[in-house]
PDB file of C-alpha atoms in Angstrom:
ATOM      1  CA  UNK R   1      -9.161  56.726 -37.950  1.00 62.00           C
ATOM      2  CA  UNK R   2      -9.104  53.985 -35.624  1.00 69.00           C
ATOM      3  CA  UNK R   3     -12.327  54.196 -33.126  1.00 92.00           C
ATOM      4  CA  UNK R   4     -11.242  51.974 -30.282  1.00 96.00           C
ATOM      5  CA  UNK R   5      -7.494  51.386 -29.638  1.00 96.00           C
ATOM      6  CA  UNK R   6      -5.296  49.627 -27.532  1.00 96.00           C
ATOM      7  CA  UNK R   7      -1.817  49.445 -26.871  1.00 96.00           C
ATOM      8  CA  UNK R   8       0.342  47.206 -26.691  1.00 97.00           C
ATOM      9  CA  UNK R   9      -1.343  44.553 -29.427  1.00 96.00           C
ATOM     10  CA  UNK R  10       1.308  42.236 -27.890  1.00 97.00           C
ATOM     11  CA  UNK R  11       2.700  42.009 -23.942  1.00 97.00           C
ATOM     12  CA  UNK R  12       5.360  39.249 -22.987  1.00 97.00           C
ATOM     13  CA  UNK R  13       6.480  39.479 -19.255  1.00 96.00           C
ATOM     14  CA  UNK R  14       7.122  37.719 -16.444  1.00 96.00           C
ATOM     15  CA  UNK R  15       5.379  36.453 -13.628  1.00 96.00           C
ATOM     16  CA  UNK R  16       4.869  38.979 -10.591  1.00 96.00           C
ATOM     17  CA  UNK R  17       5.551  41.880 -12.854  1.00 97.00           C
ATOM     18  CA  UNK R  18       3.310  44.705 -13.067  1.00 97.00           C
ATOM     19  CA  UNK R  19       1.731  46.065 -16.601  1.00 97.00           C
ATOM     20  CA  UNK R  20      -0.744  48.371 -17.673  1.00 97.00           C
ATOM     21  CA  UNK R  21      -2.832  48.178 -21.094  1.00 97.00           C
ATOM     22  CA  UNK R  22      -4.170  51.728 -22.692  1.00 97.00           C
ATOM     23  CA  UNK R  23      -7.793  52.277 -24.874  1.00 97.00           C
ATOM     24  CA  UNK R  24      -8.684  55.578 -26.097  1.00 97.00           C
ATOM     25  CA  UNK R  25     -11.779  55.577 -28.181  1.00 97.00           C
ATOM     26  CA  UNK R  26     -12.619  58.555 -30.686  1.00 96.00           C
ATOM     27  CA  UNK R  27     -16.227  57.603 -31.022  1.00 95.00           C
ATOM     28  CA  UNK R  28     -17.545  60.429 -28.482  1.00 94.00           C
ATOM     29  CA  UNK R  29     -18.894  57.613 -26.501  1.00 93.00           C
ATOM     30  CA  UNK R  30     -19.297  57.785 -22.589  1.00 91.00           C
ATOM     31  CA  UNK R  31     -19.109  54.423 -21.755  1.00 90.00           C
ATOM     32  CA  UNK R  32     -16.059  51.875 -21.949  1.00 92.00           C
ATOM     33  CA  UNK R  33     -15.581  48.235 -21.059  1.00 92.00           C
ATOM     34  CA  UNK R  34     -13.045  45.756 -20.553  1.00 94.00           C
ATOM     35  CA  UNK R  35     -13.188  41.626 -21.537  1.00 93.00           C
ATOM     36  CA  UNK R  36     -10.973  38.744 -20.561  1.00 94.00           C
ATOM     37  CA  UNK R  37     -11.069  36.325 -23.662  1.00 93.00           C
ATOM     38  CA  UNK R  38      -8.840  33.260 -22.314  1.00 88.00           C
ATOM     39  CA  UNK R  39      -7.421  30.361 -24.111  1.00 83.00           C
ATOM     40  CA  UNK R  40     -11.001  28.646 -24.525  1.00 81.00           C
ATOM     41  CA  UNK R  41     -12.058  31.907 -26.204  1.00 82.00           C
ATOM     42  CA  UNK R  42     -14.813  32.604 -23.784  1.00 84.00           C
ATOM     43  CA  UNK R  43     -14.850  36.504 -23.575  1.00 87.00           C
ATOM     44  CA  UNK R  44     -16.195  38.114 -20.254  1.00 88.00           C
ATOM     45  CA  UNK R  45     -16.745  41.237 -19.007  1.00 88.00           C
ATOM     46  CA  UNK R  46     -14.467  42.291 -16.369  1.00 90.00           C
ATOM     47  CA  UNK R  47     -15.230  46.493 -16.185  1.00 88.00           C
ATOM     48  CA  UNK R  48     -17.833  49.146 -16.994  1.00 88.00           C
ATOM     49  CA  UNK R  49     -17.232  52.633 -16.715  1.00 88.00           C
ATOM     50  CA  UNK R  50     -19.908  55.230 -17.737  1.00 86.00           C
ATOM     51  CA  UNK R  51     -18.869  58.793 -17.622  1.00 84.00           C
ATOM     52  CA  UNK R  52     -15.461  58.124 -15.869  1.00 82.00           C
ATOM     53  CA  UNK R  53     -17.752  56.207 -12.807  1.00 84.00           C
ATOM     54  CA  UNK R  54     -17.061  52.356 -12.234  1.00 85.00           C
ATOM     55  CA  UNK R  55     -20.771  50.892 -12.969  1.00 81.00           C
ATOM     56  CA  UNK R  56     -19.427  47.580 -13.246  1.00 75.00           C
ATOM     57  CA  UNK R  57     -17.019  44.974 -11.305  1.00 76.00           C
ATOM     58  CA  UNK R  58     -17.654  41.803 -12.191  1.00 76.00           C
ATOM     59  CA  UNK R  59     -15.545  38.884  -9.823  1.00 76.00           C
ATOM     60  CA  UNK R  60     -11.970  40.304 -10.806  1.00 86.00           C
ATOM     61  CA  UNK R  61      -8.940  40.190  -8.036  1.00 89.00           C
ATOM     62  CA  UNK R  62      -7.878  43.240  -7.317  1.00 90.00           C
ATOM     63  CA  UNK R  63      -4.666  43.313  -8.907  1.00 95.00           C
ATOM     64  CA  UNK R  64      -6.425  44.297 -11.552  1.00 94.00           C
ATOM     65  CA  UNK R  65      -7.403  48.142 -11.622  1.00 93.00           C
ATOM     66  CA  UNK R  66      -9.224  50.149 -14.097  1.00 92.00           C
ATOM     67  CA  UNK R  67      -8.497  53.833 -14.250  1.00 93.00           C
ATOM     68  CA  UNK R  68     -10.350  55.962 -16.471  1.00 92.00           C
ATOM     69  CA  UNK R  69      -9.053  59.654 -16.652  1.00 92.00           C
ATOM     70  CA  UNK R  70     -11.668  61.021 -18.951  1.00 92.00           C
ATOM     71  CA  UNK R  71     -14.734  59.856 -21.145  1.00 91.00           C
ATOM     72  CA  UNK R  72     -12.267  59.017 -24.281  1.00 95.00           C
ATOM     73  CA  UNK R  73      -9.813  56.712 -21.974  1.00 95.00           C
ATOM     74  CA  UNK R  74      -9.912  53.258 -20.127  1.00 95.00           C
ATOM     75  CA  UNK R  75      -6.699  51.864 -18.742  1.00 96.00           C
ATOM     76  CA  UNK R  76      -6.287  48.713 -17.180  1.00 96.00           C
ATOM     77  CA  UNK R  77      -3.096  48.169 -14.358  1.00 96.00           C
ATOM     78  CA  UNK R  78      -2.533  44.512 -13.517  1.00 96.00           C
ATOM     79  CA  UNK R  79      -0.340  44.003 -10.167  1.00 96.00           C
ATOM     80  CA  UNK R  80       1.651  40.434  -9.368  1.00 97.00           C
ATOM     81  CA  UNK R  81       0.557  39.145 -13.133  1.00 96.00           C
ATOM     82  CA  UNK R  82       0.154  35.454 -12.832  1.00 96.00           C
ATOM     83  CA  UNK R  83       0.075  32.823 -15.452  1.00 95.00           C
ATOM     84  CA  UNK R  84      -3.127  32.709 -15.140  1.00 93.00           C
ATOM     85  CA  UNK R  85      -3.675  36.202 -16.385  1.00 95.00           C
ATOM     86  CA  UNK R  86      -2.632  35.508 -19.903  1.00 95.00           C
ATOM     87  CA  UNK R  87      -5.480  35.982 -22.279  1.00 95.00           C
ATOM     88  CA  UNK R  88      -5.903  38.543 -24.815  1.00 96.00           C
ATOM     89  CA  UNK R  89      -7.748  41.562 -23.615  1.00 97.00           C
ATOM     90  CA  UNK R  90     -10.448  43.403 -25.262  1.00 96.00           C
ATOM     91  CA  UNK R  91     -11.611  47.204 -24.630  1.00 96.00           C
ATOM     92  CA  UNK R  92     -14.873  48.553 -26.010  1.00 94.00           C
ATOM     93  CA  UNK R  93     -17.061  51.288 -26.252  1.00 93.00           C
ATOM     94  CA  UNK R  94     -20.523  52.303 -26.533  1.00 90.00           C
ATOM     95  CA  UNK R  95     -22.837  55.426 -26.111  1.00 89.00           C
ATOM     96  CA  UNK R  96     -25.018  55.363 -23.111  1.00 76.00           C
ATOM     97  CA  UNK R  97     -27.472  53.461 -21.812  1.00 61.00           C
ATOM     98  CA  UNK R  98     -29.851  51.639 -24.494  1.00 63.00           C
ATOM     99  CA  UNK R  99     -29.571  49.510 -27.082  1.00 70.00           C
ATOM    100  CA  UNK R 100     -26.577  51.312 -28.308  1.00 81.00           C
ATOM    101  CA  UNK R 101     -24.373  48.489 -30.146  1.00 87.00           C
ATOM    102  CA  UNK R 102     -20.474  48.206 -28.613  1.00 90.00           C
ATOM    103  CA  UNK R 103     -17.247  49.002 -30.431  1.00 93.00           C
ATOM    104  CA  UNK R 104     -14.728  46.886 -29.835  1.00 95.00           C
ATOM    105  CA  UNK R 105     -10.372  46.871 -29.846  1.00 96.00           C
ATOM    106  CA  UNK R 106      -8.141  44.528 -31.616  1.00 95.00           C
ATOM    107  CA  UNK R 107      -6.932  43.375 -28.412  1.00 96.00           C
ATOM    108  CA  UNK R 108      -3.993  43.186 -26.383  1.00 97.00           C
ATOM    109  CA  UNK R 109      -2.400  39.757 -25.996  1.00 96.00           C
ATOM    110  CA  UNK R 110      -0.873  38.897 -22.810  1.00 97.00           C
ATOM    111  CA  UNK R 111       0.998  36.219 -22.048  1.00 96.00           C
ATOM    112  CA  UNK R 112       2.975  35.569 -19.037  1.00 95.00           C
ATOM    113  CA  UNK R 113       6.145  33.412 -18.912  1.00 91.00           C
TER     114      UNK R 113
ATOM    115  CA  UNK O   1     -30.272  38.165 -19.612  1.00 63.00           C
ATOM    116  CA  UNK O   2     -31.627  35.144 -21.593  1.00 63.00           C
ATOM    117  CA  UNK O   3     -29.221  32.135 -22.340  1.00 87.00           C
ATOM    118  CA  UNK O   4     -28.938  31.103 -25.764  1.00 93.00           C
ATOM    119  CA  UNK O   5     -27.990  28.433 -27.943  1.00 94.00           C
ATOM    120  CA  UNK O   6     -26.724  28.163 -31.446  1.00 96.00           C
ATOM    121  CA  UNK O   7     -24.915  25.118 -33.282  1.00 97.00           C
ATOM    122  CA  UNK O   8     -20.773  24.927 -32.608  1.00 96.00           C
ATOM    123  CA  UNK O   9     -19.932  25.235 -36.321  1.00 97.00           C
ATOM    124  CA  UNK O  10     -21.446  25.297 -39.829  1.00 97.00           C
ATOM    125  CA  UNK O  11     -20.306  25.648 -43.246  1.00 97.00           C
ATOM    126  CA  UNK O  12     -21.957  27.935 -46.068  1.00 96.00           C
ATOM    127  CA  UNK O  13     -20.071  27.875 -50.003  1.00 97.00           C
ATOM    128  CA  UNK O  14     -18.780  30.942 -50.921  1.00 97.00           C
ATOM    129  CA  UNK O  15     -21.737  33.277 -52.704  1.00 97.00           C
ATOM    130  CA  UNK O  16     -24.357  31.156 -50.971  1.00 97.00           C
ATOM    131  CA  UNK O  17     -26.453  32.492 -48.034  1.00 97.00           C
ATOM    132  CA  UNK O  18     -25.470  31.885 -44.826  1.00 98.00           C
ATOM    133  CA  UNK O  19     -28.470  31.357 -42.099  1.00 98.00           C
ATOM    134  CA  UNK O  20     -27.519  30.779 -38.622  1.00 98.00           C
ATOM    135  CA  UNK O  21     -29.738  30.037 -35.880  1.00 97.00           C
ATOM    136  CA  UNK O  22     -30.048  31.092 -32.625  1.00 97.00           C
ATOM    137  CA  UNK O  23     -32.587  29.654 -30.078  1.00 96.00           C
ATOM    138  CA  UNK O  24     -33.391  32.164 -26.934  1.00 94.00           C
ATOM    139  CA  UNK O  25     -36.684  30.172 -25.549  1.00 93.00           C
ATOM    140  CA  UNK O  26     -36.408  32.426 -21.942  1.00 91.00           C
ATOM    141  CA  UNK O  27     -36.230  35.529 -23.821  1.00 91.00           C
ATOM    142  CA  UNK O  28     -38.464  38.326 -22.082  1.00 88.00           C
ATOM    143  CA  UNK O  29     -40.411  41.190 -24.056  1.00 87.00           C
ATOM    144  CA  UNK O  30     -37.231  43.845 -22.489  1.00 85.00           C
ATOM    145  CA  UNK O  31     -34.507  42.022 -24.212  1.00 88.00           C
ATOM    146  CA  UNK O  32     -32.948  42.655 -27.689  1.00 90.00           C
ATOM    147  CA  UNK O  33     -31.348  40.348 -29.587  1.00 93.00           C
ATOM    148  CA  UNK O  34     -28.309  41.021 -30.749  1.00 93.00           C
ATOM    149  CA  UNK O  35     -25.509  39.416 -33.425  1.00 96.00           C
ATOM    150  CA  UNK O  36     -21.752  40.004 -32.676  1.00 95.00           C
ATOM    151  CA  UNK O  37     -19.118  38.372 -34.709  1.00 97.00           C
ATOM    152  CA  UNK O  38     -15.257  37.579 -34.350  1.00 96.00           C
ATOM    153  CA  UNK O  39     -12.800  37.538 -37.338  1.00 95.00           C
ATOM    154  CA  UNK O  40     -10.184  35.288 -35.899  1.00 90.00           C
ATOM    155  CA  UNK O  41      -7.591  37.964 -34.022  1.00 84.00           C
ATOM    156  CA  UNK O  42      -9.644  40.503 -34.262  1.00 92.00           C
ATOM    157  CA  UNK O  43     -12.607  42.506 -31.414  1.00 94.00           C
ATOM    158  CA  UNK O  44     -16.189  41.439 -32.100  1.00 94.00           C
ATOM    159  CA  UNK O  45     -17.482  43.441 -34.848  1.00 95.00           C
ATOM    160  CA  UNK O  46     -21.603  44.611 -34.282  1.00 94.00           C
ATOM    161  CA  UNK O  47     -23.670  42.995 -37.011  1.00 96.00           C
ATOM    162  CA  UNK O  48     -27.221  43.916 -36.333  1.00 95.00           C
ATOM    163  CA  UNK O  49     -29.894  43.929 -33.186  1.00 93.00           C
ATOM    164  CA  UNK O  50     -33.429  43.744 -33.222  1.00 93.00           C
ATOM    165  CA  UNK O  51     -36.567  43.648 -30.979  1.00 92.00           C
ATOM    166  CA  UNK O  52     -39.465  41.517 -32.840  1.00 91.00           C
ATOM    167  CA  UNK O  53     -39.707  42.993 -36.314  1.00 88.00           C
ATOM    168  CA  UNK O  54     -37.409  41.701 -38.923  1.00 94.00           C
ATOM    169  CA  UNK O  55     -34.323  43.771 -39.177  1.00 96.00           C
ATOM    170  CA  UNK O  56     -31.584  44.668 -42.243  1.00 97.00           C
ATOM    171  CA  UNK O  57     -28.782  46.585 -42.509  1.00 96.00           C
ATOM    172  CA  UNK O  58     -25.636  46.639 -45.076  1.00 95.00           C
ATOM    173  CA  UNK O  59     -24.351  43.204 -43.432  1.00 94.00           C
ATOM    174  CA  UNK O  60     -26.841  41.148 -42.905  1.00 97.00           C
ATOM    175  CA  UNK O  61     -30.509  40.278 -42.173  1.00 98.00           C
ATOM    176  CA  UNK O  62     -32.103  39.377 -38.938  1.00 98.00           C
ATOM    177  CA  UNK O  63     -35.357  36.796 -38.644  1.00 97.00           C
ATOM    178  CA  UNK O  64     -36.741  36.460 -35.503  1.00 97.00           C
ATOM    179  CA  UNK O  65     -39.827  34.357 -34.736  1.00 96.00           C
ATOM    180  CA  UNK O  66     -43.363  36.083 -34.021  1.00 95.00           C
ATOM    181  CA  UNK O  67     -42.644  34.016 -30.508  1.00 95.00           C
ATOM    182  CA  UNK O  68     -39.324  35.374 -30.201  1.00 95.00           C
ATOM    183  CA  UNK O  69     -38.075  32.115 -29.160  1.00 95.00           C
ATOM    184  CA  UNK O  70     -35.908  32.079 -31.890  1.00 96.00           C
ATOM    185  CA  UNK O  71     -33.816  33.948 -34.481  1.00 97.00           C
ATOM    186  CA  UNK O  72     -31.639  33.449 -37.837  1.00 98.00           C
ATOM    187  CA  UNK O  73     -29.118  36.060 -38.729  1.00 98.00           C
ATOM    188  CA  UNK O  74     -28.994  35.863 -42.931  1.00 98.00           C
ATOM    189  CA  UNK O  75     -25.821  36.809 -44.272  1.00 97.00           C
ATOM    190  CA  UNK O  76     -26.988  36.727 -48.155  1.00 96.00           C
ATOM    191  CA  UNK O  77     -23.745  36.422 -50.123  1.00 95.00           C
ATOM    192  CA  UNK O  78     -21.517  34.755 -48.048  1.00 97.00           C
ATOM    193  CA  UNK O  79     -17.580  35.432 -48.774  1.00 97.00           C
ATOM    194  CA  UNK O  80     -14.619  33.896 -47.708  1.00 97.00           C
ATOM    195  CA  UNK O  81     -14.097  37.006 -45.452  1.00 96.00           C
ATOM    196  CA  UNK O  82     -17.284  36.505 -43.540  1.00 97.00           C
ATOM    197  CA  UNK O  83     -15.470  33.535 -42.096  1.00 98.00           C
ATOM    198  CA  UNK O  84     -15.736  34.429 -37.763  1.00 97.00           C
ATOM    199  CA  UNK O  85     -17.171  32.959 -34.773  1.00 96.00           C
ATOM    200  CA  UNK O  86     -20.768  34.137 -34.679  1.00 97.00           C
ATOM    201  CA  UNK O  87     -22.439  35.284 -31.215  1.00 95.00           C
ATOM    202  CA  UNK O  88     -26.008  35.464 -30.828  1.00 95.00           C
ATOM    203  CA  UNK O  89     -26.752  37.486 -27.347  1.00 91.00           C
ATOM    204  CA  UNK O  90     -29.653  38.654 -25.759  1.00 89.00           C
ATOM    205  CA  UNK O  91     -29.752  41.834 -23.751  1.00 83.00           C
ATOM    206  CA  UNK O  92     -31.768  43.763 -21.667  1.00 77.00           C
ATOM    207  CA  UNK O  93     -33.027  47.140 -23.196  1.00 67.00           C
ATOM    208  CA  UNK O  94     -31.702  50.492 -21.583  1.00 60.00           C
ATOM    209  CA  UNK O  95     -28.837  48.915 -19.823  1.00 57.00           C
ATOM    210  CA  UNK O  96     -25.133  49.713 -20.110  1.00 53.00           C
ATOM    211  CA  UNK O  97     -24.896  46.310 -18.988  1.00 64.00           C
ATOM    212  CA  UNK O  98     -21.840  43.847 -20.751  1.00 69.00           C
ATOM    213  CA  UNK O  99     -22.460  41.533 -23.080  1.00 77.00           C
ATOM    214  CA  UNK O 100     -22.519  37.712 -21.794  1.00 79.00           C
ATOM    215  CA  UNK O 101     -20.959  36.252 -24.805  1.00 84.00           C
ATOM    216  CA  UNK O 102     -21.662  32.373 -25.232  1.00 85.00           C
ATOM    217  CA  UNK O 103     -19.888  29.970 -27.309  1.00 88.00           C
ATOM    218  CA  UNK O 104     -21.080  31.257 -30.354  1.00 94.00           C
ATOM    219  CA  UNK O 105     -21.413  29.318 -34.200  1.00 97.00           C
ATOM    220  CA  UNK O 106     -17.744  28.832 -35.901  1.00 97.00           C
ATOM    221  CA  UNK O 107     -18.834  29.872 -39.741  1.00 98.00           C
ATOM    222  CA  UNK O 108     -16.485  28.817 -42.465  1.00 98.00           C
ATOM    223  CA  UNK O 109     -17.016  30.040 -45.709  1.00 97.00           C
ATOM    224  CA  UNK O 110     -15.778  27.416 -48.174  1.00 97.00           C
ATOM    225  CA  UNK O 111     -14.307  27.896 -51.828  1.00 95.00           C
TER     226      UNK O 111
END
């Protein structure tokens, strides 16, 4: 009965390789997120999506590219990975606008050799 | 939203209470405060949030001064399992804004 899930947990590749991470939530909520947490375990936001609509893009290249087919699901593609990309990934989810607290994922740890 | 600030570490002995502070001095009267903690490999979990008035829930208690300058999240039996980074953020009311997560307060629960 997992609420917010990601997969992989764990992503080993190489550089200029391209790799997509998965979250489905079963919470019912409408709005999803993705955060960078790097190897100083500062976690940022890097993408909002409320109702399948991008509402935020915070200073991310774009080799990185969220897709979100419905409410329940936001994927993340990453293009050219580059060492600097490895961090472990979070995905979360809350319900609407407000003061709605957010669900978060285990994470996905990438790390790029 | 409002910066805050809370101490890098701190250690609490198992079955004791656990207070950590969290200063917000720029805090305006939209903004929540909110407690977020991280169980080493694990997402944030949501502890509590609050506006002004004291708040409780099953985890833990939140204190926040009649200023709102300031706040202490209570965790009132402390076990070894409450061991996490905690993360004090403040956060604008009726936004599906992120959270801006700071450094947050390293808690170790000792024997």
């Amino acid at each position: 009965d997992t609420a917010v899930s990601q997969t992989p947990k764990y992503l080993v590749t190489q550089m200029g390789n391209d790799k997509s991470i998965k979250c489905e939530q079963n919470l019912g909520h409408d709005t999803m997120y993705w955060y960078k947490q790097d190897s100083k375990k500062f976690l940022k936001i890097m993408f909002s999506y409320n109702n399948k609509e991008l509402i935020i893009n915070e200073t991310v290249p774009n080799r990185f590219s969220p897709k979100s087919p419905d409410k329940a699901h936001l994927n993340l593609h990453i293009n050219s990975l580059e060492l600097g990309d490895s961090a472990v990934y979070f995905c979360a989810s809350s319900q609407g606008q407000g003061n709605q607290p957010q669900h978060f994922g285990d994470g996905t740890r990438l790390s790029i050799l | 939203d409002a910066k805050t600030t809370q101490p890098p570490s701190m250690d609490c002995a198992e079955g004791r209470a656990a207070n950590l502070p969290c200063n917000h001095s720029t805090i305006s009267g939209n903004e929540y405060v909110y407690w977020y903690r991280q169980i080493h490999s694990q997402g944030p979990q949501y502890i509590i949030h609050g506006l002004k008035n004291n708040e409780t829930n099953e985890m833990a208690s939140l204190i926040i001064t009649e200023d709102r300058k300031s706040s202490t999240l209570i965790l009132p039996h402390a076990t070894l399992r409450d061991t996490a980074v905690y993360y004090c953020i403040v956060r604008v009311f009726g936004s599906a804004r992120q959270l801006t997560f700071g450094s947050g307060t390293q808690l170790t629960v000792l024997p």
